[in-house]
Amino acid sequence: MRLQYSIEACAEIFEAEVVGSSIDSILHVYFDSRKIQQAKGALFFALSGHSRSGNEFIEDAYRQGICFFVIAKNTTVTFQPDAVYFKVDDVLNALQKLAKHHRKQFTYPVVAITGSVGKTTFKEWIFHCISDKFKVVRSPKSFNSQIGVALSLLEMHEGASIAFIEAGISKPGEMKILQDMIQPDYGIFTAFGKAHRENFANNEAHLLEKWVLFRNCRLAFIPHTFADLENRLPGNFQVCPSYENHRFPAGYNGMLGVLKTFLAYLQLDPVEIKERMDSLPTLALRMEVFEGINGNTIINDTYNLDLDALGEALIYQRQLAPEKKRIVVIGLSEKHLHEKLEIEKLIQSFNPDEFHFIPEGKSIPWENFHNAVVLVKAHRDRAFEYEVARGKALKHRTIVEINLSAIKRNISFYQSRLPKDVKILAMVKASSYGSGADKVAPFLQQSGIRNFGVAFADEGVELRKAGIGVSSSIVVMNPDPEHSDLIIEYRLEPAIYSFEQLDEFITALIHRNISAYPIHLKFDTGMHRLGFAPADKERVLAVINSQPEVQIKGIYSHLADADNPNHSAFTQKQLAAFDAIVSYFRKNSPDAFLAHVLNSEGSLRYPENCYDMIRLGISMYGYTENQELKASLESSVSWYSSISQIKAVPKGDFIGYGISYEAMEDMMIAIVPVGYADGFRRSLSNGKGSVYIHGIQCPVVGRVCMDMIMVDITSVNAKINDTVEIIGQNQPMDVFAKAMDTIPYEVMTGLSRRMHRVYVEE
Ligand SMILES: *Cc1c(COP(=O)(O)O)cnc(C)c1O
């Protein structure tokens, strides 16, 4: 505010009785003691409002150093010796008198903006269009009420060349006061909420009430939607043709037309007008639109709740997706309860499908909203953001996508090649090779798989909890003795590989008085990992035959190099050793067990050795070293991220930790939020690894960080948020694995748990 009024001048303007005196000037005004920033030269208007009486705040303001007060005549206050008091009949009226007086000091044009919606937007638009040609004074924020207009006018100053003042009314009769204060030279009528026009019987009266503002204007600009009222409006006005801008909903065409006509009136040339109108700030000045849960679209505008802004938001909501259901949610704080009726009236005039007032401390019932456009409005002072966030669909920048249908097709492919009646045990250890056992295993069960393999007991427990029922068998390959309780409780089946372990497990069963518990025997036929030696077979059988607590459900071994045809002689030796063991048990054990020895690769190369079951791991997920059969399998894992930021790096600058990469030319880089903590290994630094953006290879530049990489996008036309493929069509799993000097198994199981898994079924 750039005021300078003496005490005497003010006394005359207010027609006030003055108590006290001062030679200091009044430089600015306040009416809310909580918002005092500069006490020197401040005049405090002791207004009484809805929730407070001005008088209570006089002392507070005085304590903060304010010495000039405008008070109602009947107020009892203790007059401070160093303060000055203007006693008036009506404090608000005094403020308005000061504003009116101040406005009259200036001869540059004053433009009043009114309309039931769109005032603030229009004011921002016009500022955008002309602020380089005119020195503009405009109402701060959406100050358009009886007090706000006065404060706006007090912003006028010598240096300006045009003023835009918003005027809004809530009661009949108010516009006359505003008109008297503003005395506009020009008028802008933004819009008359279409809904109002439909729903208010006396809408013409309502319009005429607003029209009072323009009665002495040189010229008022009104949208084409009022063409039908043309003959009934007094004064000078111009009906402006509508104007389309694809960035705004059709509801804005009227306002855009007014803006265009007004700019022409201000003598901007047509090229300039077009250029400015094409770059108008969108009304999402503060409205945020995002995807919600349950297919909802959420318009979040928890910035303020003034009626003007609410009206705009309601129009916007209607335009956004006209075919969708509309739900309005209002977060109403205690402090603003008195506004409820007015808000409700405005919302009802827009006829939404539902509307909800959410009182302080209550939650938005997101679970009841489906496929709707949900407009959420609240006062800024309310902690409503959290409530809104609850309705938001979680978006993850970096995701691992698992194609369940591909897994199913891979299994079918195996089934088609296997001899009839050979079962498949699905290996879902290490959380289904990193793809998420809680989702993949139940899917496999649905697809008919009844045998699962995990490494540890707790992985088996996870499967049971995810819904793998006891009609499915879960083999625990590396059971710890201390997990016997868990194994028994969850009906998991341990693989037994040593006499101590066999002994301990039988003891656990004896304590629980359980008999005929299914176990699997693991033999080491040459790999020299876990397992009984083939020579142990007689002793193993003797123990088991003498213990009713256990029965043999399976006998298996594991091949060391099933995928390497150069080592098939070694594999044949392993297979022969296994065959001897199986024959021995078939002959000497009463138990009808399943024999199995082949993993994914083995099943493709040695189908004649399937026995009763194969243990399918990596190929179920779509990967193999077998070049002839590779094309028959389908990759089930993709890995995507998106660009967080794009940067130009000038020639000679360095990128990343250790300044290990120097830009040899000017280049563009993208920052992608994936790092070695996610399984994108550090060894991929500086060109060893790449990602693909729009199908173009983008090498890593600089070192891989824990959570981020930088990639060269100089030859890609990329934008922020564009998809980054790490594993997918362009960079298949095995190519990526090779770049890290490893195999798909390690890539898959190294994908960090923190990344979101997305499951697709076609
Ligand atoms: C992991 C595992 C498999 C599965 O091997 P793939 O090569 O992934 O098919 C089979 N058997 C045992 C004992 C395993 O540990």
Coordinates of N, CA and C and ligand atoms in Angstrom, one line a residue, residues 427 429 433 477 522 529 556-558 598-601 615-619 745, ligand 1:
M427 N 9.1 -73.9 -9.3 CA 10.0 -73.3 -8.4 C 9.7 -71.9 -8.1
K429 N 11.0 -70.3 -5.3 CA 11.9 -69.8 -4.2 C 12.3 -68.3 -4.5
Y433 N 11.5 -66.1 -7.9 CA 12.6 -65.5 -8.6 C 12.5 -64.0 -8.7
M477 N 13.4 -76.8 0.2 CA 14.6 -77.4 -0.3 C 15.7 -77.4 0.8
K522 N 16.9 -86.0 -0.7 CA 17.8 -85.4 -1.8 C 19.1 -86.1 -1.8
R529 N 26.6 -80.4 -3.8 CA 25.9 -79.4 -2.9 C 25.2 -80.2 -1.9
Y556 N 14.9 -86.9 -5.1 CA 15.3 -86.1 -6.2 C 16.8 -85.8 -6.1
S557 N 17.3 -85.4 -7.2 CA 18.7 -84.9 -7.3 C 18.7 -83.7 -8.2
H558 N 19.9 -83.0 -8.3 CA 19.9 -81.8 -9.1 C 21.1 -81.9 -10.1
L598 N 15.1 -83.2 -13.2 CA 15.3 -82.2 -14.2 C 14.8 -80.8 -13.8
N599 N 15.6 -79.9 -14.1 CA 15.2 -78.4 -14.0 C 14.8 -78.0 -15.4
S600 N 14.7 -76.7 -15.5 CA 14.2 -76.2 -16.8 C 15.0 -76.7 -18.0
E601 N 16.3 -76.4 -17.9 CA 17.2 -76.7 -19.0 C 17.2 -78.3 -19.3
R615 N 11.2 -80.0 -12.3 CA 11.1 -78.8 -11.4 C 11.4 -77.6 -12.3
L616 N 10.4 -76.9 -12.5 CA 10.5 -75.8 -13.5 C 10.7 -74.4 -12.8
G617 N 11.8 -73.8 -13.2 CA 12.2 -72.5 -12.6 C 12.3 -71.5 -13.7
I618 N 13.5 -71.2 -14.1 CA 13.7 -70.0 -15.0 C 12.9 -70.0 -16.3
S619 N 12.7 -71.2 -16.9 CA 12.0 -71.2 -18.2 C 10.5 -70.9 -18.0
Y745 N 18.8 -65.3 -13.8 CA 18.4 -65.7 -12.4 C 18.8 -64.6 -11.5
Ligands
LIG1 C1 16.1 -73.6 -8.3 C2 16.0 -75.0 -8.5 C3 15.4 -75.6 -9.6 C4 14.9 -74.8 -10.8 O1 16.0 -74.5 -11.7 P1 15.8 -73.7 -13.0 O2 17.1 -73.8 -13.7 O3 15.4 -72.4 -12.6 O4 14.7 -74.4 -13.8 C5 15.3 -76.9 -9.7 N1 15.7 -77.7 -8.7 C6 16.3 -77.2 -7.6 C7 16.8 -78.1 -6.5 C8 16.5 -75.9 -7.4 O5 17.1 -75.4 -6.4

